[in-house]
Coordinates of N, CA and C and ligand atoms in Angstrom, one line a residue:
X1 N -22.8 26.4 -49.0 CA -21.4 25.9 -49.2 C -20.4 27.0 -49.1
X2 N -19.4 26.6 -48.3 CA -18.6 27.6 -48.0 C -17.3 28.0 -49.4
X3 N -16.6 29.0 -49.5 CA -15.9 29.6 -50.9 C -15.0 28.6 -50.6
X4 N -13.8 28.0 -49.2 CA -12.9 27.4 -49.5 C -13.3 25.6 -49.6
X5 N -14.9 24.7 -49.8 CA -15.0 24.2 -50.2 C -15.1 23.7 -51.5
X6 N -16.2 25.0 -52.1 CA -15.5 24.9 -53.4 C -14.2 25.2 -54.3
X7 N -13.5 25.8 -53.5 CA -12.2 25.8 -54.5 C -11.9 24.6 -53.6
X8 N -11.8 23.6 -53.6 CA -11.2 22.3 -53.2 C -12.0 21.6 -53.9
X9 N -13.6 21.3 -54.4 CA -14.0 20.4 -54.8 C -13.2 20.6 -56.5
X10 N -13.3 22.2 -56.8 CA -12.3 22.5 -58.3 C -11.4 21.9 -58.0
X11 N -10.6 21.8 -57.1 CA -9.1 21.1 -57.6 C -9.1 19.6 -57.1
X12 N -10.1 19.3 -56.5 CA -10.2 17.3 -56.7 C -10.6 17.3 -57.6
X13 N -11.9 17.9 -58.3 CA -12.2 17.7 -59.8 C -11.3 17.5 -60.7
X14 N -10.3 18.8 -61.1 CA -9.3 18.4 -61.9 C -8.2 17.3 -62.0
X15 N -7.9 17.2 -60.3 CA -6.9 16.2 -60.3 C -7.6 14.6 -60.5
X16 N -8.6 14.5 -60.4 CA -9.5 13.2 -60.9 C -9.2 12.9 -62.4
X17 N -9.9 14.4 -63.0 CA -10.2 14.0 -64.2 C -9.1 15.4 -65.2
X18 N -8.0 15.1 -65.1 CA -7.0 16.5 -65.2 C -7.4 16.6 -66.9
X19 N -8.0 17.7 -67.5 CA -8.1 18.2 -68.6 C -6.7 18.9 -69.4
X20 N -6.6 18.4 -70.6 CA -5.7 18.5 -71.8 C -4.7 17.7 -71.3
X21 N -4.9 16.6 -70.9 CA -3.3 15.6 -70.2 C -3.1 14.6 -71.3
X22 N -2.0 14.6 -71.5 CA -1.6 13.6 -72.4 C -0.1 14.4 -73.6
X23 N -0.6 13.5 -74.8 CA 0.7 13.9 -75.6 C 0.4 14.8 -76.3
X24 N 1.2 15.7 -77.0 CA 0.6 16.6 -78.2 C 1.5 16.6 -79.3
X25 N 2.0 16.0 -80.5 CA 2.3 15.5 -81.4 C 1.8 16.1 -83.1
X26 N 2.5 16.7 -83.7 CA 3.5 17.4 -83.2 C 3.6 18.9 -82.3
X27 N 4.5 19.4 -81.6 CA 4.3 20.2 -80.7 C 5.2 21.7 -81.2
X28 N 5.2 22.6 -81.3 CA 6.3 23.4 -81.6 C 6.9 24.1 -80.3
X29 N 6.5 23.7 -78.9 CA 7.9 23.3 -77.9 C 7.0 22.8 -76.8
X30 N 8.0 22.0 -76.5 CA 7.9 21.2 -75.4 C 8.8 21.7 -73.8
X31 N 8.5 21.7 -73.1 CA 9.7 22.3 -71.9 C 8.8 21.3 -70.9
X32 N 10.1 20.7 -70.0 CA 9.7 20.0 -68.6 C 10.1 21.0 -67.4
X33 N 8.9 20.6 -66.3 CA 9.5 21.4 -65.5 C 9.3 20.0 -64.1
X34 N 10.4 20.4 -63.3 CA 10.3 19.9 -61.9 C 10.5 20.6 -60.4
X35 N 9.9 19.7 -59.9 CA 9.7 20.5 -58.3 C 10.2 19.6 -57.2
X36 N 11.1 20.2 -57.1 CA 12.2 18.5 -56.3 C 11.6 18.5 -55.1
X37 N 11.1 19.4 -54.4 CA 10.5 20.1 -53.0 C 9.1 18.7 -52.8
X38 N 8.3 18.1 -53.7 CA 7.4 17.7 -53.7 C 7.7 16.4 -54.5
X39 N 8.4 16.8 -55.6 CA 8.8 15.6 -56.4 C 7.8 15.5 -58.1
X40 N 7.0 16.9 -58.0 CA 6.2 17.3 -59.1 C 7.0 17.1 -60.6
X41 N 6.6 16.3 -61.9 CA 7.2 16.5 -62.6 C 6.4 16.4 -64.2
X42 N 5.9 17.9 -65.0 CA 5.5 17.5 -66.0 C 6.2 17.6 -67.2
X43 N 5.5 17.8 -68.1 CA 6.0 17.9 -69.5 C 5.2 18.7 -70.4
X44 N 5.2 19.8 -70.4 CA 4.5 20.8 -71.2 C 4.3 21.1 -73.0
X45 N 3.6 20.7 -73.4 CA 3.6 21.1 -75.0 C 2.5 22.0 -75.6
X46 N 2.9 22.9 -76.3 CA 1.9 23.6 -77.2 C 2.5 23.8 -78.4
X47 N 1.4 24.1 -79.1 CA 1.0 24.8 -80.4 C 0.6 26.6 -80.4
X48 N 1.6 27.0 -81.0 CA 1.4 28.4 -81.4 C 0.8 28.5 -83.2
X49 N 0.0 29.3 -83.0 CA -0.7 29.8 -84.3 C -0.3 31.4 -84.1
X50 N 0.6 31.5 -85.0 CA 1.4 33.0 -84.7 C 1.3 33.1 -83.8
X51 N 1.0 34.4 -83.1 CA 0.9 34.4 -81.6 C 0.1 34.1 -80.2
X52 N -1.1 33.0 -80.9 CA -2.0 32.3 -80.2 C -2.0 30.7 -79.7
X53 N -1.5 31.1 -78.3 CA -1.8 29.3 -78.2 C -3.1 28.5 -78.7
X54 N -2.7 27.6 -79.7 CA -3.5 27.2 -80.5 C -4.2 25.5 -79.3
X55 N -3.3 25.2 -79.1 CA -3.3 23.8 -78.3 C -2.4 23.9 -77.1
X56 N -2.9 23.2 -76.2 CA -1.9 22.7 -75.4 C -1.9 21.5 -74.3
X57 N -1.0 21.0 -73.8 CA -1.6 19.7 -73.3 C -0.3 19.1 -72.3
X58 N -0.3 18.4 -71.2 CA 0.7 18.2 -70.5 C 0.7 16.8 -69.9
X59 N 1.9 16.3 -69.7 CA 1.8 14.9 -69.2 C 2.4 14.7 -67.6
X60 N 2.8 13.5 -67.1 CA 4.1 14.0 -66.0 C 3.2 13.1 -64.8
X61 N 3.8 13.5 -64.0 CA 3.4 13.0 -62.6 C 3.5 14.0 -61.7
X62 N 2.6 14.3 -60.4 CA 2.6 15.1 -59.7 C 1.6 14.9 -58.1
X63 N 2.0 15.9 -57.3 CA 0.5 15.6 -56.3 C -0.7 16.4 -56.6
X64 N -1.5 16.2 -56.4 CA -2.9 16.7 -56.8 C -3.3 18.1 -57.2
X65 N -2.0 18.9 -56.3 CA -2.3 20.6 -56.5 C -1.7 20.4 -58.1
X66 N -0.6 20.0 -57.8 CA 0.3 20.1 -59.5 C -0.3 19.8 -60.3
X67 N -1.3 18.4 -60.1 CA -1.8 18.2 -61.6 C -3.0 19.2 -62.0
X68 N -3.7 19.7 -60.9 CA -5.1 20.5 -60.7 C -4.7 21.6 -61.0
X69 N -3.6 22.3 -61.1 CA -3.3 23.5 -61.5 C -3.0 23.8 -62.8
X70 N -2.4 22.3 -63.4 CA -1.8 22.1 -64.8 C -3.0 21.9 -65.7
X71 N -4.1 21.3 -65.1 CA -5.3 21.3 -65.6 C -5.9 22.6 -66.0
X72 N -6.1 23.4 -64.8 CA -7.0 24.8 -65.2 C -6.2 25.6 -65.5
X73 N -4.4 25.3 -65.7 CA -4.0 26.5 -66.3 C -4.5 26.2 -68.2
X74 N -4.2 24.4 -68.7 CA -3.9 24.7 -69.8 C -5.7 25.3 -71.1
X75 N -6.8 24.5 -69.4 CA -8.3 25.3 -70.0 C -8.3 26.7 -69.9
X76 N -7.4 27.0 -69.3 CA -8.0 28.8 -69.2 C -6.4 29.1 -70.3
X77 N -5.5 28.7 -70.7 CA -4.8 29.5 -71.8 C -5.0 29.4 -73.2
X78 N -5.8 27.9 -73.1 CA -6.1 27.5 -75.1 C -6.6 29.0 -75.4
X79 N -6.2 29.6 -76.5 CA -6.6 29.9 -77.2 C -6.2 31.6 -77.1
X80 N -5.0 31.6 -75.9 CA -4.7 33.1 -75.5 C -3.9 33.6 -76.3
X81 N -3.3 35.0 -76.1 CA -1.9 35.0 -77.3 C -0.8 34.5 -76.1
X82 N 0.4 35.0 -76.5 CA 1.1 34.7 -75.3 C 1.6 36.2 -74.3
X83 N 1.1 37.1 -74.9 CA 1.0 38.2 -74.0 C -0.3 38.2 -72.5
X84 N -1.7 37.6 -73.5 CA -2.4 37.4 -72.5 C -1.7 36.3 -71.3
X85 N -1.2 35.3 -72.2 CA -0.7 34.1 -71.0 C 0.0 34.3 -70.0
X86 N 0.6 35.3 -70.6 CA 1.9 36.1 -69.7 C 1.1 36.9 -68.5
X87 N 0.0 37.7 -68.7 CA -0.3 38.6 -67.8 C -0.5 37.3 -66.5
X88 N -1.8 36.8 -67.3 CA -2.7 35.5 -66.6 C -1.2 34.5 -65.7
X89 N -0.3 34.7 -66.0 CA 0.9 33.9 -65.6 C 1.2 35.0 -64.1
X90 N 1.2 36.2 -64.5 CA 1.9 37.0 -63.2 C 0.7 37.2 -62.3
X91 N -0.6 37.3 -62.9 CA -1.7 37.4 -62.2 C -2.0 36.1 -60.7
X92 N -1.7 34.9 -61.3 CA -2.1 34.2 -60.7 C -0.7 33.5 -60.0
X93 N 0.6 34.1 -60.1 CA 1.8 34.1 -59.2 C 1.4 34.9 -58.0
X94 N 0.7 36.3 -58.4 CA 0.2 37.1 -57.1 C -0.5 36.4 -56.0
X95 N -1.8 35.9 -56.9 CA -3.0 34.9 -55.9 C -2.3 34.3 -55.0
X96 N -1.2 33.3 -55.6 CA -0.3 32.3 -54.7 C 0.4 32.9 -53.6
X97 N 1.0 34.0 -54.1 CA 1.8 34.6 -52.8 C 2.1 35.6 -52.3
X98 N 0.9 36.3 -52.9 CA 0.5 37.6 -52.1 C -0.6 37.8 -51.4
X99 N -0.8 37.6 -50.0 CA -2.3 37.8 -49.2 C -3.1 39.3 -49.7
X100 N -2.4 39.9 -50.4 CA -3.1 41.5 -50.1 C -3.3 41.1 -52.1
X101 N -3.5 40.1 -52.8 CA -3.9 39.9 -53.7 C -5.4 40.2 -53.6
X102 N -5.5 41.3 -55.1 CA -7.1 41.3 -55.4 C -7.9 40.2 -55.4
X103 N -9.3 40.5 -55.6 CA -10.5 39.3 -55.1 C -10.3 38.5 -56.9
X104 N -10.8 37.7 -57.0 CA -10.0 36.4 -58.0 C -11.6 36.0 -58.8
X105 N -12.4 37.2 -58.3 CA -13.6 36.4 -59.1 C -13.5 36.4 -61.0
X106 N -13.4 37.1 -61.1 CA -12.5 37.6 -62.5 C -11.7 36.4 -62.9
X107 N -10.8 35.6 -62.5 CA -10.5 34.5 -62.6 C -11.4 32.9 -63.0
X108 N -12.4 33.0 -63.0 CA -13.0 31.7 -63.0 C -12.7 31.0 -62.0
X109 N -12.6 29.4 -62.9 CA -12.4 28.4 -61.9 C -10.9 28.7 -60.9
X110 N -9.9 29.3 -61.9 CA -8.2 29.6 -61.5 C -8.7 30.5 -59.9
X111 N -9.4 31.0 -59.6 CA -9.7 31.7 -58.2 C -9.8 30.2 -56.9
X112 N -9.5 29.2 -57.3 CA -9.5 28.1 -56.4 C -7.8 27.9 -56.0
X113 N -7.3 28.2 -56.8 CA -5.7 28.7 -56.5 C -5.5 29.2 -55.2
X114 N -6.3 30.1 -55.3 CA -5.9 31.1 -54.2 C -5.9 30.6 -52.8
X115 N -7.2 29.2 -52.7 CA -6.8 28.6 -51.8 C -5.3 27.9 -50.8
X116 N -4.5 27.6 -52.2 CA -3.3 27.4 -51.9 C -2.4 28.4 -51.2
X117 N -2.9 29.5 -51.0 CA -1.9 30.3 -50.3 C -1.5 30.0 -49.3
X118 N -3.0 29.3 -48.1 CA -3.1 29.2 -46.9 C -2.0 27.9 -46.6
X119 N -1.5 27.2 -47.6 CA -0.5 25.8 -47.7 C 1.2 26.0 -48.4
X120 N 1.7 27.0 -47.3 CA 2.9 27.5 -48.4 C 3.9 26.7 -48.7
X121 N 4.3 25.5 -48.1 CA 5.3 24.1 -48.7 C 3.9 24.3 -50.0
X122 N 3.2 24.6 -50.5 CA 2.6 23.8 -51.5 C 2.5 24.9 -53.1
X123 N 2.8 25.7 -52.7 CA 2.9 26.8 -53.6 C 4.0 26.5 -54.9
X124 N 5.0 26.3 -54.8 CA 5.5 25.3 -55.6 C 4.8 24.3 -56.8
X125 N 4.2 23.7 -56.0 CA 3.4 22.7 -56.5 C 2.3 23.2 -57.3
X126 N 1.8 24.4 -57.1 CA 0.8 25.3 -58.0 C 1.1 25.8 -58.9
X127 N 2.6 26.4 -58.6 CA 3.0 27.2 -59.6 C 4.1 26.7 -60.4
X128 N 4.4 25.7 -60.3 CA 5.2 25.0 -61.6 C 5.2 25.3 -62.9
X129 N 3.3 24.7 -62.9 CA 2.9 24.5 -64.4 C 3.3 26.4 -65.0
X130 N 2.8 26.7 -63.9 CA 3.5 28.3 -64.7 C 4.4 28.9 -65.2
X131 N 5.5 28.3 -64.2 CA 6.5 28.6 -64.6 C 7.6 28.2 -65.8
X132 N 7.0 26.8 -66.4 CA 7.1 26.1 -66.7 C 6.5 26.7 -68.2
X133 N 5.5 27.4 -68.6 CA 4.4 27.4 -69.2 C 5.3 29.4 -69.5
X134 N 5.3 29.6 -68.8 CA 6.2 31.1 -68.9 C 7.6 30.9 -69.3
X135 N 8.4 30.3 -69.1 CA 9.5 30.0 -69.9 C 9.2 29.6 -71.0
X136 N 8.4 29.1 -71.4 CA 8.5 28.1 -73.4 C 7.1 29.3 -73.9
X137 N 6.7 30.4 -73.4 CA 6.2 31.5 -73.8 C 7.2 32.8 -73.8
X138 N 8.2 33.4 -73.3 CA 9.6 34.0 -73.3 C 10.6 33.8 -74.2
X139 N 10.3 32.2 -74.4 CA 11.6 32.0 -75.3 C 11.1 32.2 -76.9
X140 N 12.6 32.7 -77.0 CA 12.3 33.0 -78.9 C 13.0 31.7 -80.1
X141 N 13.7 31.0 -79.2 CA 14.0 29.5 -79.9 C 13.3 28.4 -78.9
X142 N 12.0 28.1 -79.8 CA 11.3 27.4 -78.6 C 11.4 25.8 -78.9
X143 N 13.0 25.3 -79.7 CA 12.8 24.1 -80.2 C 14.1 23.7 -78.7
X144 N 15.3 24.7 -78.0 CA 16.1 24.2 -77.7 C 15.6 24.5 -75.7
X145 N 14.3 24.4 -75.8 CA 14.0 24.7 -74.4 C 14.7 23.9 -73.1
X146 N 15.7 24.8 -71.9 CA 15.8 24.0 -71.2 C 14.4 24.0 -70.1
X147 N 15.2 22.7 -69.1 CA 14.0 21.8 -68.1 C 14.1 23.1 -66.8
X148 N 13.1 23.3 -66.4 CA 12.3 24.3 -65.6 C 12.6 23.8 -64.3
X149 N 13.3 24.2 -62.9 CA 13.4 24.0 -61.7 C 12.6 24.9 -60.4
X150 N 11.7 24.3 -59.8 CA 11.6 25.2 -59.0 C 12.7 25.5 -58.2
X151 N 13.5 25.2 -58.0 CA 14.5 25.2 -57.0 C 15.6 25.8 -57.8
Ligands
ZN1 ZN1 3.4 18.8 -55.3

């Protein structure tokens, strides 16, 4: 099986069956983000335990990369601080849109990303949940979050 097969069966996997999706009640911040470019649009919530994402979970509509991305970001950040999230946030901004990006084995399943480079209208669409996810980690009043644009 070839490497860019599987990072595609990872991301129909997730967008099938998108992991931590839904509501999370109560949340101590919520931030939306959208991607007018594609029409991507979720709704991000976690739980901080001092400085560890304790939970997180996301709702929204999107095309397949958005929801497959929003999937394996929020399995690969449960449980990080938000310094780690933060790195893991710039790290995998690189994957997206830098070719001379390091080899991604180190990343787990999130090394399927990288396939998205070769689709650059679609980059966007990958990196939403991040951005999205890096804003309501930055902020220090995380109850008055505004909504996330890629654009
Ligand atoms: Zn999209």
């Amino acid at each position: 099986m070839e490497l860019n097969d599987l990072y595609r069966d990872v991301i129909l996997d997730h967008n099938r069956q998108p992991r931590n999706f839904g509501a999370l009640e109560p949340a101590d911040a919520s931030v939306e983000g959208f991607n007018p470019m594609c029409g991507d649009h979720l709704t991000l919530r976690l739980r901080l335990n001092q400085d560890t994402i304790s939970d997180i979970r996301f709702e929204g509509q999107g095309c397949a990369i958005s929801t497959a991305s929003a999937s394996l970001m929020t399995e690969a950040v449960k449980g990080k601080s938000r310094g780690e999230a933060l790195k893991l946030f710039e790290r995998v901004h690189q994957l997206l849109t830098d070719d001379a990006a390091p080899p991604a084995e180190e990343l787990g399943k999130l090394a399927a990303l990288s396939g998205v480079r070769e689709y650059p209208a679609r980059v966007k669409c990958a990196s939403l949940c991040w951005h999205t996810l890096a804003s309501a980690l930055k902020a220090t009043d995380l109850k008055s979050l505004a909504a996330v644009s890629t654009e």
